[in-house]
Amino acid sequence: MERLYITRQLEEVIAEAVQYFSVISVTGPRQSGKSTLLKHMFPDYRQYSMKDVNVREFAENDPIAFLNQTHGGMFIDEVQKVPALLEYIQGLVDNNPERKFLLTGSSNLELLGGLSESLPGRAGVFELLPMSYGESREQQEGKDTNQLLYDGLYPAICAGKNKASLFYPSYVKTYIEKDVRDLLKVKNMMQFMKFMRLCAARVGSLFNASEVANEVGVDSKTVTQWLSVLQASYLVTLLPPYYENISKRLVKTPKLYFNDPGLACCLLDIESPKQLDRDKMRGAIFENYIVMEVLKHRYNQGRAGGVYFYRDSNSNEVDILLKQGGEITAIEVKSAMTYSSSFEKSLKQIGSWIGTPVIKKIVVYTGEFENTAGDIKIVNYRNLDAQLQMA
């Protein structure tokens, strides 16, 4: 039976970049579809995985011979496991710019560090998260909101190759715990998993490292280190607050989100879509989903950053500010199915709060009523991607 391939929006950006770069690197969480995407786009490239012990030993012991197995395109999966390869790749592409390499890695920390040192200006670097709703729209037909949040958007689930109740517990065991052991040498996994679950319980909230450290029973420096690894492994995202002053933006407290709502549900012990319907975290998980849709919109254009939240000392707040092309779109997220004019309150004032013109204002919610003709767009979450493209 032919395996289902779901087209990824990042393909268009990579197809253009390969004309200008000798090396294309795609990072992202494990199981986000990095290898599948590149194999689909470049079927003639010879593929080697550093997860294979024999292949890895060959690459470590004789990197020149390994890289010269073919003079055509070479695809190296999980290249961060043999970081020395990057220096040899640099020499090869310097001497022969026609050589092409595709690299993937599931640790941003390790791979990007090596790329910046060994291949500055020679590599096109892209990030692939789990699927967006727009990418998997056809596969999501018939799902209600709770099912979508519970299932999440990892390709294996979107393509029907696995189910959430099996996929996420296995993901935690085989990837999260293993990656953490490799990167942090954590001795007490029970403590670390408690930290993970506390993070899930803080989705959409300001992240206070000292507060979490007290609950876990470790110091705040340890929590900060653990959080950095979760970010580097593409498991969580810290959303910065919006300030025109960039230095302020960097030091103020961020909000915490998981890169997939299904993983957050698993860590919160939500075992079914029906349970999610009555869970107090449902609104936060829906907000998490929308924030990640906006971030995926940016990543799938080959861009990073540009997504913020707004909160000031007077408790004025807007869930998402998207800055692209120097213009700002403000988005308010509501998990309710019934529209209320109160949803618009913050959007009407956001321009005066930030002192910058806001070109588009959107309320995204779960109801069916829509109005995209007014000053404030009212949009069902399934149609948000169209509004982001127009922004």
XYZ file of C-alpha atoms in Angstrom:
391
model
C 0.000 0.000 0.000
C 1.368 3.408 -0.955
C 2.274 5.524 2.051
C 0.394 8.791 2.405
C 2.582 11.850 1.954
C 1.185 15.188 3.115
C 2.737 18.179 1.372
C 4.561 20.550 3.713
C 4.482 24.310 3.226
C 8.230 24.558 3.855
C 8.927 22.683 0.603
C 8.570 25.826 -1.507
C 11.125 27.729 0.576
C 13.622 24.836 0.538
C 13.227 24.378 -3.234
C 14.311 27.984 -3.696
C 17.104 27.864 -1.100
C 18.807 24.800 -2.613
C 19.580 26.914 -5.679
C 21.732 29.220 -3.542
C 23.151 27.051 -0.735
C 25.384 23.998 -0.936
C 24.012 22.786 2.400
C 20.389 22.665 3.536
C 19.748 21.990 7.211
C 16.299 21.150 8.622
C 15.919 20.995 12.400
C 12.846 20.295 14.489
C 11.425 17.880 17.056
C 11.738 14.155 16.552
C 8.964 12.729 14.382
C 8.037 16.115 12.873
C 8.656 14.801 9.340
C 12.106 16.215 8.549
C 13.490 13.087 6.870
C 10.219 12.334 5.097
C 10.115 15.841 3.629
C 13.692 15.754 2.328
C 13.409 12.206 0.954
C 10.266 13.265 -0.892
C 11.870 16.405 -2.310
C 15.268 14.852 -3.161
C 14.669 11.158 -3.927
C 17.978 10.814 -5.820
C 20.161 11.860 -2.878
C 22.021 9.050 -1.087
C 20.737 8.856 2.483
C 22.724 7.957 5.604
C 21.442 7.995 9.174
C 23.722 8.645 12.125
C 21.279 6.664 14.269
C 22.734 3.555 12.604
C 25.708 2.532 14.768
C 27.699 1.086 11.859
C 27.191 4.149 9.683
C 28.073 6.429 12.589
C 31.308 4.553 13.323
C 32.335 4.796 9.673
C 31.639 8.548 9.660
C 33.580 9.067 12.890
C 36.595 6.947 11.931
C 37.029 8.053 8.318
C 34.913 11.153 7.595
C 36.575 11.909 4.230
C 35.893 8.419 2.883
C 32.368 8.552 4.274
C 31.546 11.872 2.578
C 33.153 10.801 -0.711
C 30.989 7.691 -1.108
C 29.083 9.710 -3.672
C 29.825 12.893 -5.580
C 26.146 13.529 -6.050
C 23.756 14.785 -3.391
C 24.109 13.341 0.125
C 21.450 13.371 2.851
C 22.727 12.885 6.423
C 20.072 12.326 9.082
C 20.737 13.241 12.761
C 24.074 14.772 11.803
C 24.509 16.316 15.262
C 25.542 12.858 16.494
C 28.813 13.278 14.511
C 29.445 17.042 14.691
C 32.952 16.724 13.230
C 31.354 15.974 9.845
C 30.374 19.622 9.523
C 33.997 20.763 9.273
C 34.745 18.248 6.547
C 31.586 19.230 4.671
C 32.837 22.830 4.784
C 36.068 21.811 3.039
C 34.204 19.819 0.387
C 31.742 22.569 -0.546
C 34.513 25.200 -0.493
C 36.456 23.175 -3.045
C 33.407 22.119 -5.025
C 30.343 24.362 -4.634
C 28.356 21.943 -6.813
C 28.375 19.354 -4.025
C 25.040 19.294 -2.202
C 24.326 18.137 1.350
C 21.032 17.812 3.196
C 21.302 17.696 6.989
C 18.670 17.024 9.628
C 18.837 17.148 13.401
C 16.473 17.043 16.351
C 18.601 19.174 18.656
C 18.780 22.835 17.801
C 21.448 23.399 20.442
C 23.958 20.932 19.014
C 23.298 21.294 15.294
C 23.031 25.065 15.025
C 26.142 25.527 17.134
C 28.088 23.374 14.707
C 26.615 25.055 11.644
C 27.452 28.557 12.847
C 31.070 27.539 13.495
C 31.700 25.324 10.458
C 29.329 26.503 7.732
C 28.666 30.221 8.178
C 26.917 31.557 5.078
C 27.052 28.180 3.340
C 23.957 26.583 4.882
C 20.285 27.407 4.527
C 18.805 26.643 7.953
C 15.106 25.844 8.409
C 12.888 24.611 11.227
C 10.070 22.117 10.778
C 7.485 21.768 13.537
C 4.576 19.309 13.587
C 1.990 19.977 10.903
C -0.107 23.098 10.679
C -3.859 22.869 10.296
C -3.535 24.197 6.744
C -1.148 21.384 5.812
C -3.349 18.673 7.306
C -6.772 20.199 6.588
C -7.957 17.219 4.558
C -6.927 14.767 7.291
C -8.655 16.842 9.999
C -12.074 16.795 8.312
C -14.713 15.439 10.664
C -12.727 16.097 13.841
C -14.223 18.411 16.436
C -12.034 20.876 18.345
C -11.426 18.584 21.317
C -10.341 15.724 19.071
C -7.962 18.014 17.185
C -6.353 19.308 20.397
C -6.090 15.816 21.880
C -4.652 14.289 18.703
C -2.156 17.079 18.098
C -0.482 17.528 14.732
C 2.452 15.154 14.504
C 2.562 13.687 10.962
C 2.134 10.072 12.094
C -1.202 10.955 13.681
C -2.356 13.273 10.887
C -1.618 10.556 8.318
C -3.458 7.910 10.335
C -0.322 5.846 10.984
C -0.692 6.088 14.765
C -3.163 7.283 17.395
C -2.649 9.852 20.128
C -3.323 7.481 23.032
C -0.387 5.331 21.881
C 1.883 7.888 20.215
C 2.404 10.431 23.019
C 3.155 8.069 25.942
C 5.684 6.327 23.694
C 7.090 9.703 22.585
C 7.675 10.672 26.217
C 9.424 7.392 26.986
C 11.501 6.869 23.853
C 12.393 10.423 22.881
C 11.969 12.903 25.712
C 13.534 10.785 28.448
C 16.304 9.539 26.131
C 17.133 12.973 24.709
C 17.172 14.488 28.163
C 19.507 11.792 29.464
C 21.829 12.415 26.518
C 21.852 16.184 26.859
C 21.569 16.738 30.609
C 22.646 13.489 32.278
C 19.624 13.831 34.569
C 19.963 11.473 37.536
C 16.431 11.792 38.902
C 13.997 11.284 36.022
C 11.005 11.427 38.375
C 11.992 14.977 39.304
C 12.443 15.907 35.679
C 9.072 14.454 34.651
C 7.455 16.376 37.486
C 9.058 19.485 35.989
C 7.643 18.563 32.554
C 4.134 18.140 33.958
C 4.363 21.429 35.848
C 5.357 23.110 32.591
C 2.286 21.613 30.910
C 0.124 22.961 33.731
C 1.532 26.446 33.004
C 0.746 26.541 29.291
C -0.125 30.102 28.307
C 1.189 31.525 31.592
C 4.202 33.647 32.444
C 7.081 31.318 33.278
C 8.591 31.849 36.718
C 11.661 29.620 37.125
C 11.932 30.159 40.909
C 8.313 29.189 41.458
C 8.678 25.988 39.429
C 11.992 25.162 41.130
C 10.349 25.329 44.560
C 7.633 22.899 43.477
C 10.068 20.459 41.860
C 12.615 20.607 44.673
C 15.627 21.855 42.693
C 17.288 25.253 42.334
C 16.182 27.812 39.745
C 19.454 27.430 37.821
C 18.601 23.758 37.210
C 15.100 24.659 36.024
C 16.531 27.250 33.641
C 18.972 24.659 32.278
C 16.212 22.065 31.837
C 14.007 24.595 30.092
C 16.820 25.496 27.683
C 17.106 21.848 26.674
C 13.334 21.568 26.142
C 13.590 24.574 23.834
C 16.633 23.190 22.022
C 14.811 19.874 21.549
C 11.797 21.703 20.089
C 9.430 20.579 22.818
C 8.495 23.998 24.234
C 8.501 27.588 23.038
C 8.941 30.694 25.157
C 6.900 33.530 23.676
C 8.458 36.933 24.397
C 6.432 40.015 25.357
C 6.155 42.792 22.800
C 8.205 45.934 23.279
C 9.471 48.331 20.635
C 12.625 48.446 22.766
C 14.322 45.141 21.875
C 16.484 45.023 25.013
C 13.330 45.123 27.158
C 11.837 42.325 25.106
C 14.819 40.102 25.907
C 14.758 40.493 29.683
C 11.033 40.498 30.457
C 9.201 37.318 31.488
C 8.033 35.124 28.565
C 4.996 32.858 28.290
C 5.413 29.100 28.008
C 3.829 26.967 25.276
C 4.326 23.385 24.118
C 5.119 22.869 20.455
C 2.215 20.454 20.147
C -1.105 20.448 22.059
C -1.315 16.641 22.009
C 1.925 16.361 23.974
C 0.638 18.886 26.525
C -2.572 16.837 26.897
C -0.526 13.679 27.519
C 1.578 15.343 30.218
C -1.612 16.660 31.864
C -3.021 13.103 32.006
C -5.874 13.995 29.671
C -6.776 10.589 28.293
C -9.596 11.373 25.856
C -11.169 14.252 23.914
C -14.237 13.967 26.143
C -12.104 14.526 29.241
C -10.580 17.600 27.621
C -14.056 19.121 27.244
C -14.443 19.478 31.003
C -10.808 20.088 31.898
C -9.911 23.506 33.328
C -6.897 23.633 30.992
C -8.951 23.440 27.797
C -8.843 27.196 27.135
C -5.081 27.322 27.689
C -4.507 24.321 25.410
C -6.614 25.921 22.679
C -4.556 29.122 23.053
C -1.403 26.975 22.842
C -2.672 25.497 19.578
C -3.342 28.925 18.023
C 0.005 30.376 19.142
C 1.787 27.456 17.497
C -0.240 27.896 14.290
C 1.027 31.473 14.078
C 4.613 30.365 14.771
C 4.343 27.615 12.139
C 3.171 30.250 9.668
C 6.493 32.034 10.257
C 8.697 28.928 10.239
C 7.049 27.617 7.066
C 8.059 30.853 5.344
C 11.648 30.190 6.402
C 11.486 32.911 9.052
C 11.895 32.898 12.829
C 10.606 35.219 15.523
C 8.133 38.005 14.978
C 5.489 36.505 17.305
C 4.826 38.066 20.725
C 2.167 38.651 23.373
C 1.228 41.974 24.952
C 0.726 42.627 28.653
C 1.286 45.825 30.615
C 1.318 46.888 34.252
C -2.382 47.793 34.053
C -3.264 44.181 33.153
C -4.110 45.124 29.581
C -3.421 42.089 27.425
C -3.584 40.757 23.859
C -2.775 37.103 23.238
C -0.682 37.402 20.054
C 1.071 40.165 18.153
C 2.463 39.073 14.791
C 5.064 41.381 13.280
C 5.966 40.744 9.664
C 7.158 43.124 7.031
C 7.274 45.798 9.725
C 3.488 45.583 10.180
C 1.602 44.287 13.201
C -1.402 41.969 13.349
C -3.122 41.590 16.731
C -4.909 38.316 17.531
C -7.208 37.573 20.459
C -7.866 33.871 21.152
C -11.118 32.541 22.635
C -12.051 28.885 23.061
C -15.785 29.650 23.264
C -18.221 28.633 20.518
C -20.539 31.602 21.091
C -19.291 34.992 19.956
C -19.417 37.990 22.303
C -18.645 41.620 21.514
C -16.505 41.626 24.693
C -13.946 39.599 22.742
C -13.073 42.787 20.832
C -12.352 45.005 23.825
C -8.547 44.672 23.927
C -8.183 44.753 20.137
C -9.912 48.120 19.968
C -7.260 49.634 22.243
C -4.084 47.769 21.314
C -2.854 50.458 18.891
C -2.853 53.100 21.612
C -1.224 50.742 24.126
C 1.783 49.929 21.964
C 1.970 53.299 20.199
C 2.272 51.560 16.818
C -0.344 51.179 14.064
C -1.978 47.738 13.943
C -2.888 46.849 10.369
C -5.115 43.874 11.173
C -7.108 42.768 14.217
C -8.450 39.228 14.504
C -10.623 37.388 17.001
C -10.115 33.646 16.498
C -12.555 31.322 18.257
C -14.313 27.947 17.890
C -17.722 29.187 16.704
C -19.072 29.103 13.154
C -20.094 32.771 12.732
C -17.476 34.723 10.783
C -17.101 38.315 9.628
C -13.936 39.308 7.795
C -15.288 42.562 6.365
C -15.072 44.732 9.487
C -12.195 46.461 11.233
C -11.957 43.463 13.549
C -12.005 40.122 11.722
C -14.043 37.369 13.377
C -12.635 34.027 12.295
C -13.184 30.343 13.065
C -9.816 28.837 13.976
C -9.907 26.491 10.974
C -9.666 29.520 8.693
C -6.964 31.437 10.534
C -4.254 30.439 8.042
C -5.945 32.430 5.269
C -5.935 35.562 7.428
C -2.254 35.128 8.288
C -1.348 34.819 4.605
C -3.074 38.113 3.906
C -1.476 39.902 6.842
